[in-house]
Amino acid sequence: MRARRLIWPEQSVAPGFPLICEGWVAATATLQNGRRQIVSFLLPGDVVSTKLLFHPHIDFRMEAITDVTCRIFDRAELRALLFAQPGLFDTFASAWTEEKSQAEQLAVDLGRRGAEERVARLILNLMRRLEKRGLVGRSPIRFDFPLRQYHIADATGLTTVYVNGILTAFRDAGLIELSERSLVVKDLGGLKRAASD
Amino acid sequence: MRARRLIWPEQSVAPGFPLICEGWVAATATLQNGRRQIVSFLLPGDVVSTKLLFHPHIDFRMEAITDVTCRIFDRAELRALLFAQPGLFDTFASAWTEEKSQAEQLAVDLGRRGAEERVARLILNLMRRLEKRGLVGRSPIRFDFPLRQYHIADATGLTTVYVNGILTAFRDAGLIELSERSLVVKDLGGLKRAASD
DNA sequence: CGGCCCTTTGACGGACGTCAAATAGCGTGG
DNA sequence: CCACGCTATTTGACGTCCGTCAAAGGGCCG
């Protein structure tokens, strides 16, 4: 699927159990007044949502940030496999747990953290998730970062204008470099400190 | 367990798979700087967390709001039962899905809604959940509401002072009556409007 | 009756949003 | 290859929502 395209609209029915192979996807909620909140980013290797195994209903607008390829499994088939293989079920349970934990952490961040903390934590979270996939380069710490500033704003509950100020502050403080859809963490300790983490 | 007592501290190990029989519980995250965020309220009939079936690790501080009684099931036993009875698994999957959905909705509210909306939505959410259990009286719409204003503040990411202002505004607008740990919704339509819902 | 916790109220401050305009990138078509 | 238009970034001035601080009532329990 092409970048910046809607993959699935809100309240639609998923065609099966999709897994992201390449690219980044945003799961976005839209309110009446037009405000948007990104509930999660899906990275390569991520399942769209574990709940789709049992409820084919998509809760959020799914939007391709980059070009995306995904593979769609058959629900019934996969479900049968899950019950047949004990180890596979545990893997699935872990993914499930991880999803919920991410959502709860997001709520805590949005409820009780300041703007800089939120942005710093978003960057660090994405970094950690990409690290598990071997998608982060070491010395310097570098990874693909296709998010626009409005993605960051929608994910952190801020405005693009304010996010922009925070990013330039981070740059000026020598914490990160960000250009060409690529992010370099120049001062990991400093960034973690900004994230209170 | 007695009201206002800690049931389980953060990062502890649950003794099994607990179900709340009576009373209200708050699942709370605490940050270094002392700020708190309530991630969910547990009402009578709620499972503490579906993930405890597979990972006995408690992520949040569990605090009794009222006196609480709960029943603790054996993990292994329940897990076996789950795979044996097909219908039971679906019920479980629904509870799982519901938990995640609640967490995501909370994130959206905290990220993109104003203070009044958040408070109104909290009240309506609790009302809907209590309704399913038959714990809401009709004409007038009335239910037990044991939350202190600081609970509301911690759940909505606000301060007690500001929450207080909102509640008096709701009272002055004739939307609710709140006293003696009991809440009457006097103008459901108005409250829903305040919640943009 | 006294102490503690909770609620209520007011004045003030700050973090973040809004509005606006200029600049910079980026893709598309001639 | 250049020109054009759209979209994204950047910057500044100003506004507002909500937080902070402080103090004065209420309620409840010992």
Coordinates of C-alpha atoms (C1' of nucleotides) in Angstrom, one line a residue:
Chain A
M1 CA 0.0 0.0 0.0
R2 CA 1.2 3.5 -0.8
A3 CA 2.4 6.0 1.8
R4 CA -0.2 8.4 3.2
R5 CA -3.1 6.3 2.2
L6 CA -5.9 5.0 4.3
I7 CA -5.6 1.3 4.7
W8 CA -8.7 0.6 6.6
P9 CA -11.3 3.1 7.7
E10 CA -12.6 3.2 11.3
Q11 CA -15.3 0.7 12.1
S12 CA -14.6 -1.5 9.1
V13 CA -14.1 -5.3 9.0
A14 CA -10.6 -6.7 8.6
P15 CA -10.2 -9.2 5.8
G16 CA -8.4 -11.6 8.1
F17 CA -5.5 -11.4 10.5
P18 CA -3.0 -8.9 9.0
L19 CA 0.7 -8.7 9.8
I20 CA 2.8 -5.8 8.8
C21 CA 5.8 -7.0 6.7
E22 CA 7.3 -3.6 5.7
G23 CA 6.6 0.0 6.5
W24 CA 5.0 1.9 9.4
V25 CA 1.2 2.2 10.1
A26 CA -0.6 4.6 12.5
A27 CA -3.8 3.5 14.3
T28 CA -5.7 6.8 14.7
A29 CA -8.9 7.8 16.5
T30 CA -10.8 10.8 15.1
L31 CA -13.2 12.9 17.2
Q32 CA -16.2 14.9 16.0
N33 CA -14.3 18.2 16.2
G34 CA -11.6 16.9 14.0
R35 CA -9.0 16.3 16.7
R36 CA -7.0 13.1 16.2
Q37 CA -5.2 10.8 18.5
I38 CA -2.8 8.1 17.4
V39 CA -3.3 5.2 19.6
S40 CA -0.4 3.1 18.3
F41 CA 2.2 2.8 15.6
L42 CA 2.6 -0.6 13.9
L43 CA 6.2 -1.5 12.8
P44 CA 7.4 -4.2 10.6
G45 CA 6.7 -7.6 12.2
D46 CA 3.8 -6.2 14.2
V47 CA 0.4 -7.8 14.2
V48 CA -2.3 -5.1 13.6
S49 CA -4.2 -6.2 16.7
T50 CA -4.4 -9.5 18.5
K51 CA -8.1 -9.0 19.0
L52 CA -8.7 -9.4 15.3
L53 CA -8.3 -13.2 15.8
F54 CA -11.6 -13.2 17.5
H55 CA -13.4 -10.0 16.6
P56 CA -12.9 -9.0 13.0
H57 CA -13.9 -5.4 13.8
I58 CA -11.3 -2.6 13.3
D59 CA -11.6 0.1 15.9
F60 CA -9.3 2.7 14.5
R61 CA -8.5 4.3 11.2
M62 CA -5.4 2.5 9.9
E63 CA -3.1 4.8 7.9
A64 CA 0.0 4.0 6.0
I65 CA 2.9 6.3 7.0
T66 CA 5.3 4.9 4.5
D67 CA 4.7 2.4 1.8
V68 CA 3.5 -0.7 3.5
T69 CA 3.3 -4.4 2.6
C70 CA 1.4 -6.8 4.8
R71 CA 0.4 -10.4 4.8
I72 CA -3.1 -11.5 5.8
F73 CA -3.7 -14.8 7.5
D74 CA -6.9 -16.7 7.7
R75 CA -8.5 -16.3 11.1
A76 CA -10.0 -19.7 11.5
E77 CA -6.9 -21.5 10.3
L78 CA -4.6 -19.5 12.6
R79 CA -6.9 -20.0 15.5
A80 CA -6.8 -23.7 15.0
L81 CA -3.0 -23.6 14.8
L82 CA -3.0 -21.6 18.1
F83 CA -4.8 -24.3 20.0
A84 CA -2.8 -27.1 18.5
Q85 CA 0.6 -25.6 19.3
P86 CA 1.0 -24.8 23.0
G87 CA 4.1 -22.6 22.5
L88 CA 2.5 -20.6 19.8
F89 CA -0.3 -19.7 22.2
D90 CA 2.1 -18.3 24.7
T91 CA 3.7 -16.1 22.0
F92 CA 0.3 -14.9 21.2
A93 CA -0.6 -14.2 24.8
S94 CA 2.6 -12.1 25.1
A95 CA 1.8 -10.0 22.1
W96 CA -1.7 -9.5 23.5
T97 CA -0.2 -8.4 26.9
E98 CA 2.3 -6.2 25.2
E99 CA -0.5 -4.4 23.3
K100 CA -2.5 -3.6 26.4
S101 CA 0.6 -2.6 28.3
Q102 CA 1.5 -0.1 25.5
A103 CA -2.0 1.4 25.6
E104 CA -1.9 1.8 29.4
Q105 CA 1.5 3.4 29.3
L106 CA 0.3 5.8 26.7
A107 CA -2.6 6.8 28.9
V108 CA -0.3 7.4 31.8
D109 CA 2.0 9.5 29.6
L110 CA -0.9 11.6 28.2
G111 CA -2.5 12.0 31.6
R112 CA 0.5 12.9 33.7
R113 CA 3.6 13.9 31.7
G114 CA 4.7 17.1 30.2
A115 CA 5.2 17.8 26.5
E116 CA 9.0 17.2 26.4
E117 CA 8.7 14.0 28.3
R118 CA 6.0 12.7 26.0
V119 CA 8.0 13.4 22.8
A120 CA 11.2 12.0 24.3
R121 CA 9.4 8.9 25.4
L122 CA 7.8 8.4 22.0
I123 CA 11.2 8.5 20.4
L124 CA 12.7 6.1 22.9
N125 CA 9.8 3.7 22.7
L126 CA 10.0 3.5 18.9
M127 CA 13.8 3.0 19.2
R128 CA 13.4 0.1 21.6
R129 CA 10.8 -1.5 19.4
L130 CA 13.0 -1.1 16.4
E131 CA 16.0 -2.4 18.3
K132 CA 14.3 -5.7 18.9
R133 CA 14.0 -6.1 15.2
G134 CA 17.6 -5.2 14.5
L135 CA 16.6 -2.0 12.8
V136 CA 18.8 0.4 14.8
G137 CA 22.4 1.1 13.9
R138 CA 24.9 1.5 16.7
S139 CA 27.5 4.3 17.0
P140 CA 26.0 6.4 16.0
I141 CA 22.5 5.2 17.2
R142 CA 20.5 5.7 14.0
F143 CA 17.2 4.5 12.6
D144 CA 14.6 5.3 10.0
F145 CA 12.1 7.8 11.3
P146 CA 9.4 8.4 8.7
L147 CA 7.0 10.3 11.1
R148 CA 6.0 13.8 10.2
Q149 CA 5.7 16.3 13.0
Y150 CA 2.0 16.0 12.8
H151 CA 2.3 12.3 13.5
I152 CA 4.3 13.1 16.6
A153 CA 1.7 15.7 17.6
D154 CA -1.2 13.3 17.2
A155 CA 0.6 10.6 19.1
T156 CA 1.5 12.9 22.0
G157 CA -1.7 14.9 22.2
L158 CA 0.1 18.1 21.3
T159 CA 0.0 20.5 18.3
T160 CA 2.5 20.4 15.5
V161 CA 3.6 23.9 16.4
Y162 CA 4.5 22.9 19.9
V163 CA 6.1 19.7 18.8
N164 CA 8.3 21.6 16.4
G165 CA 9.5 23.8 19.3
I166 CA 10.4 20.7 21.4
L167 CA 12.3 19.1 18.5
T168 CA 14.4 22.2 17.9
A169 CA 15.0 22.4 21.6
F170 CA 16.2 18.7 21.5
R171 CA 18.4 19.5 18.5
D172 CA 19.8 22.6 20.2
A173 CA 20.5 20.6 23.3
G174 CA 22.5 18.2 21.2
L175 CA 20.2 15.3 22.0
I176 CA 19.2 14.2 18.5
E177 CA 19.6 14.9 14.9
L178 CA 16.6 14.5 12.6
S179 CA 16.5 15.0 8.9
E180 CA 15.8 13.0 5.7
R181 CA 13.3 10.8 7.6
S182 CA 16.2 9.5 9.7
L183 CA 17.0 10.0 13.3
V184 CA 20.3 10.0 15.2
V185 CA 20.4 9.9 18.9
K186 CA 23.5 11.9 19.8
D187 CA 23.0 11.8 23.6
L188 CA 21.1 8.8 24.8
G189 CA 21.5 9.7 28.5
G190 CA 20.2 13.2 27.9
L191 CA 17.2 11.9 26.0
K192 CA 16.4 9.5 28.7
R193 CA 16.7 12.2 31.2
A194 CA 14.3 14.3 29.2
A195 CA 11.9 11.4 29.2
S196 CA 12.4 10.9 33.0
D197 CA 13.3 7.4 32.2
Chain B
M1 CA -10.2 -5.8 52.3
R2 CA -10.8 -2.4 54.0
A3 CA -11.4 0.8 52.1
R4 CA -8.4 3.0 51.3
R5 CA -6.0 0.2 51.7
L6 CA -3.4 -1.0 49.2
I7 CA -4.4 -4.4 47.9
W8 CA -1.3 -5.2 45.8
P9 CA 1.7 -3.0 45.3
E10 CA 3.1 -2.2 41.9
Q11 CA 5.3 -4.9 40.4
S12 CA 4.1 -7.6 42.7
V13 CA 2.9 -11.2 41.9
A14 CA -0.8 -11.9 42.0
P15 CA -1.7 -14.9 44.2
G16 CA -3.9 -16.3 41.4
F17 CA -6.6 -15.0 39.2
P18 CA -8.7 -12.6 41.2
L19 CA -12.2 -11.5 40.6
I20 CA -13.8 -8.5 42.4
C21 CA -17.0 -9.6 44.1
E22 CA -17.9 -6.4 46.0
G23 CA -16.5 -2.9 46.1
W24 CA -14.5 -0.7 43.8
V25 CA -10.8 -0.9 43.1
A26 CA -8.4 1.6 41.4
A27 CA -5.4 0.5 39.3
T28 CA -3.0 3.3 39.7
A29 CA 0.4 4.2 38.1
T30 CA 2.8 6.3 40.2
L31 CA 5.6 8.4 38.6
Q32 CA 8.8 9.4 40.2
N33 CA 7.6 13.0 40.8
G34 CA 4.6 11.7 42.7
R35 CA 2.0 12.3 40.1
R36 CA -0.5 9.5 39.8
Q37 CA -2.7 8.2 37.0
I38 CA -5.6 5.8 37.5
V39 CA -5.6 3.5 34.5
S40 CA -8.8 1.7 35.3
F41 CA -11.5 1.2 37.9
L42 CA -12.5 -2.3 38.8
L43 CA -16.2 -2.8 39.6
P44 CA -18.0 -5.8 41.2
G45 CA -17.9 -8.7 38.7
D46 CA -14.7 -7.5 37.1
V47 CA -11.6 -9.5 36.6
V48 CA -8.5 -7.7 37.8
S49 CA -6.8 -8.3 34.5
T50 CA -7.1 -11.0 31.9
K51 CA -3.4 -11.1 31.4
L52 CA -3.0 -12.5 34.9
L53 CA -4.0 -15.9 33.5
F54 CA -0.7 -16.1 31.7
H55 CA 1.6 -13.6 33.4
P56 CA 1.2 -13.4 37.2
H57 CA 2.8 -10.0 37.3
I58 CA 0.8 -7.0 38.5
D59 CA 1.7 -3.8 36.6
F60 CA -0.2 -1.3 38.7
R61 CA -0.8 -0.5 42.3
M62 CA -4.2 -1.9 43.2
E63 CA -6.1 0.2 45.8
A64 CA -9.4 -0.5 47.5
I65 CA -11.7 2.5 47.2
T66 CA -14.4 0.9 49.2
D67 CA -14.4 -2.2 51.3
V68 CA -13.6 -5.0 48.8
T69 CA -14.2 -8.7 48.7
C70 CA -12.7 -10.8 45.9
R71 CA -12.4 -14.4 45.0
I72 CA -9.1 -15.9 43.7
F73 CA -9.1 -18.7 41.2
D74 CA -6.3 -21.0 40.5
R75 CA -4.5 -20.0 37.3
A76 CA -3.7 -23.5 36.0
E77 CA -7.1 -24.8 36.8
L78 CA -8.9 -22.0 35.1
R79 CA -6.6 -22.2 32.1
A80 CA -7.5 -25.8 31.6
L81 CA -11.2 -25.1 31.9
L82 CA -10.8 -22.4 29.3
F83 CA -9.4 -24.7 26.7
A84 CA -11.9 -27.4 27.5
Q85 CA -15.0 -25.2 27.1
P86 CA -15.2 -23.4 23.8
G87 CA -17.8 -20.9 24.9
L88 CA -15.9 -19.9 28.0
F89 CA -12.9 -19.0 25.9
D90 CA -15.0 -16.6 23.8
T91 CA -16.2 -14.9 27.0
F92 CA -12.7 -14.6 28.1
A93 CA -11.6 -13.1 24.7
S94 CA -14.4 -10.5 25.0
A95 CA -13.2 -9.5 28.5
W96 CA -9.7 -9.2 27.1
T97 CA -10.8 -7.1 24.2
E98 CA -12.9 -4.9 26.4
E99 CA -9.9 -4.2 28.7
K100 CA -7.8 -3.1 25.8
S101 CA -10.5 -1.0 24.3
Q102 CA -11.0 0.8 27.6
A103 CA -7.3 1.6 27.8
E104 CA -7.3 3.0 24.3
Q105 CA -10.3 5.1 24.9
L106 CA -8.7 6.5 28.0
A107 CA -5.7 7.4 26.0
V108 CA -7.8 9.2 23.4
D109 CA -9.7 11.1 26.1
L110 CA -6.5 12.2 27.9
G111 CA -4.8 13.1 24.7
R112 CA -7.5 15.1 22.9
R113 CA -10.4 16.0 25.2
G114 CA -10.9 19.0 27.5
A115 CA -11.4 18.7 31.2
E116 CA -15.2 18.8 31.3
E117 CA -15.4 16.2 28.6
R118 CA -13.1 13.9 30.5
V119 CA -15.0 14.2 33.7
A120 CA -18.4 13.8 32.0
R121 CA -17.1 10.7 30.1
L122 CA -15.8 9.2 33.3
I123 CA -19.2 9.4 34.9
L124 CA -21.0 8.1 31.9
N125 CA -18.5 5.2 31.5
L126 CA -18.9 4.1 35.1
M127 CA -22.7 4.5 34.7
R128 CA -22.7 2.2 31.6
R129 CA -20.6 -0.4 33.3
L130 CA -22.8 -0.4 36.4
E131 CA -25.9 -0.6 34.3
K132 CA -24.8 -3.9 32.8
R133 CA -24.6 -5.2 36.4
G134 CA -28.1 -3.9 37.3
L135 CA -26.6 -1.4 39.8
V136 CA -28.2 1.7 38.4
G137 CA -31.6 2.9 39.6
R138 CA -34.0 4.4 37.0
S139 CA -36.0 7.6 37.5
P140 CA -34.1 9.1 38.9
I141 CA -30.9 7.6 37.4
R142 CA -28.9 6.9 40.6
F143 CA -26.0 4.8 41.5
D144 CA -23.3 4.4 44.2
F145 CA -20.4 6.7 43.5
P146 CA -17.7 6.1 46.1
L147 CA -15.0 8.1 44.3
R148 CA -13.3 11.0 46.0
Q149 CA -12.5 14.0 44.0
Y150 CA -8.9 13.0 44.0
H151 CA -9.8 9.7 42.4
I152 CA -11.6 11.6 39.6
A153 CA -8.6 13.9 39.3
D154 CA -6.2 11.0 39.0
A155 CA -8.4 9.2 36.5
T156 CA -8.8 12.3 34.3
G157 CA -5.3 13.6 34.5
L158 CA -6.5 16.8 36.2
T159 CA -6.0 18.3 39.7
T160 CA -8.5 18.0 42.5
V161 CA -9.0 21.7 42.6
Y162 CA -9.9 21.8 38.9
V163 CA -12.1 18.8 39.2
N164 CA -14.0 20.5 42.0
G165 CA -14.7 23.4 39.8
I166 CA -16.1 21.2 37.1
L167 CA -18.3 19.2 39.4
T168 CA -19.8 22.4 40.9
A169 CA -20.3 23.6 37.3
F170 CA -22.2 20.4 36.5
R171 CA -24.2 20.8 39.6
D172 CA -25.0 24.4 38.9
A173 CA -26.0 23.5 35.3
G174 CA -28.4 20.9 36.8
L175 CA -26.7 18.0 35.2
I176 CA -25.9 15.9 38.3
E177 CA -26.4 15.7 42.0
L178 CA -23.6 14.2 44.0
S179 CA -23.5 13.7 47.8
E180 CA -23.2 10.9 50.3
R181 CA -21.2 8.9 47.9
S182 CA -24.2 8.6 45.6
L183 CA -24.7 10.2 42.2
V184 CA -27.9 11.2 40.5
V185 CA -28.0 12.1 36.8
K186 CA -30.6 14.8 36.6
D187 CA -30.0 15.6 32.9
L188 CA -28.7 12.7 30.9
G189 CA -28.8 14.5 27.6
G190 CA -26.9 17.5 29.1
L191 CA -24.3 15.2 30.5
K192 CA -23.8 13.4 27.3
R193 CA -23.5 16.8 25.5
A194 CA -20.9 17.8 28.0
A195 CA -19.1 14.6 27.2
S196 CA -19.5 15.1 23.4
D197 CA -21.1 11.8 23.2
Chain C
dC1 C1' -14.3 17.9 71.5
dG2 C1' -10.3 17.7 68.6
dG3 C1' -7.8 16.4 64.7
dC4 C1' -7.5 14.9 60.1
dC5 C1' -9.0 14.5 55.6
dC6 C1' -11.7 16.2 52.1
dT7 C1' -14.0 20.0 49.7
dT8 C1' -14.5 24.6 48.3
dT9 C1' -13.0 29.2 46.8
dG10 C1' -9.9 32.9 45.0
dA11 C1' -5.7 35.0 43.1
dC12 C1' -2.0 34.2 40.2
dG13 C1' 1.2 31.7 37.0
dG14 C1' 2.7 28.8 33.3
dA15 C1' 2.4 25.3 29.8
dC16 C1' 0.5 24.6 25.8
dG17 C1' -2.8 26.1 22.0
dT18 C1' -4.2 29.4 18.3
dC19 C1' -3.5 32.4 14.6
dA20 C1' -0.7 34.1 11.1
dA21 C1' 2.9 34.5 7.9
dA22 C1' 7.3 33.3 5.9
dT23 C1' 10.3 29.6 4.4
dA24 C1' 11.5 25.2 2.8
dG25 C1' 10.7 20.7 0.6
dC26 C1' 8.6 17.7 -2.8
dG27 C1' 6.1 15.8 -6.4
dT28 C1' 3.8 16.8 -10.8
dG29 C1' 3.3 18.4 -15.3
dG30 C1' 4.9 21.1 -19.1
Chain D
dC1 C1' 14.9 20.7 -16.4
dC2 C1' 12.4 24.2 -14.8
dA3 C1' 8.1 26.0 -12.9
dC4 C1' 4.4 25.5 -10.1
dG5 C1' 1.5 24.2 -6.3
dC6 C1' 0.8 21.8 -2.4
dT7 C1' 2.3 20.2 1.9
dA8 C1' 5.4 20.4 5.8
dT9 C1' 8.4 23.1 8.8
dT10 C1' 9.7 27.1 11.3
dT11 C1' 9.0 31.4 13.9
dG12 C1' 6.6 35.0 16.7
dA13 C1' 2.8 37.2 19.2
dC14 C1' -0.9 36.4 21.8
dG15 C1' -4.7 33.8 24.3
dT16 C1' -6.6 30.2 27.4
dC17 C1' -7.0 26.2 29.9
dC18 C1' -5.6 24.2 33.6
dG19 C1' -2.1 24.0 37.6
dT20 C1' -0.2 26.0 41.8
dC21 C1' -0.5 28.1 46.1
dA22 C1' -3.0 29.4 50.0
dA23 C1' -6.6 29.6 53.3
dA24 C1' -11.0 28.8 54.9
dG25 C1' -14.8 25.8 55.7
dG26 C1' -17.1 20.9 56.2
dG27 C1' -17.4 15.8 57.8
dC28 C1' -16.1 12.0 60.2
dC29 C1' -13.9 9.2 63.6
dG30 C1' -11.7 8.6 67.8

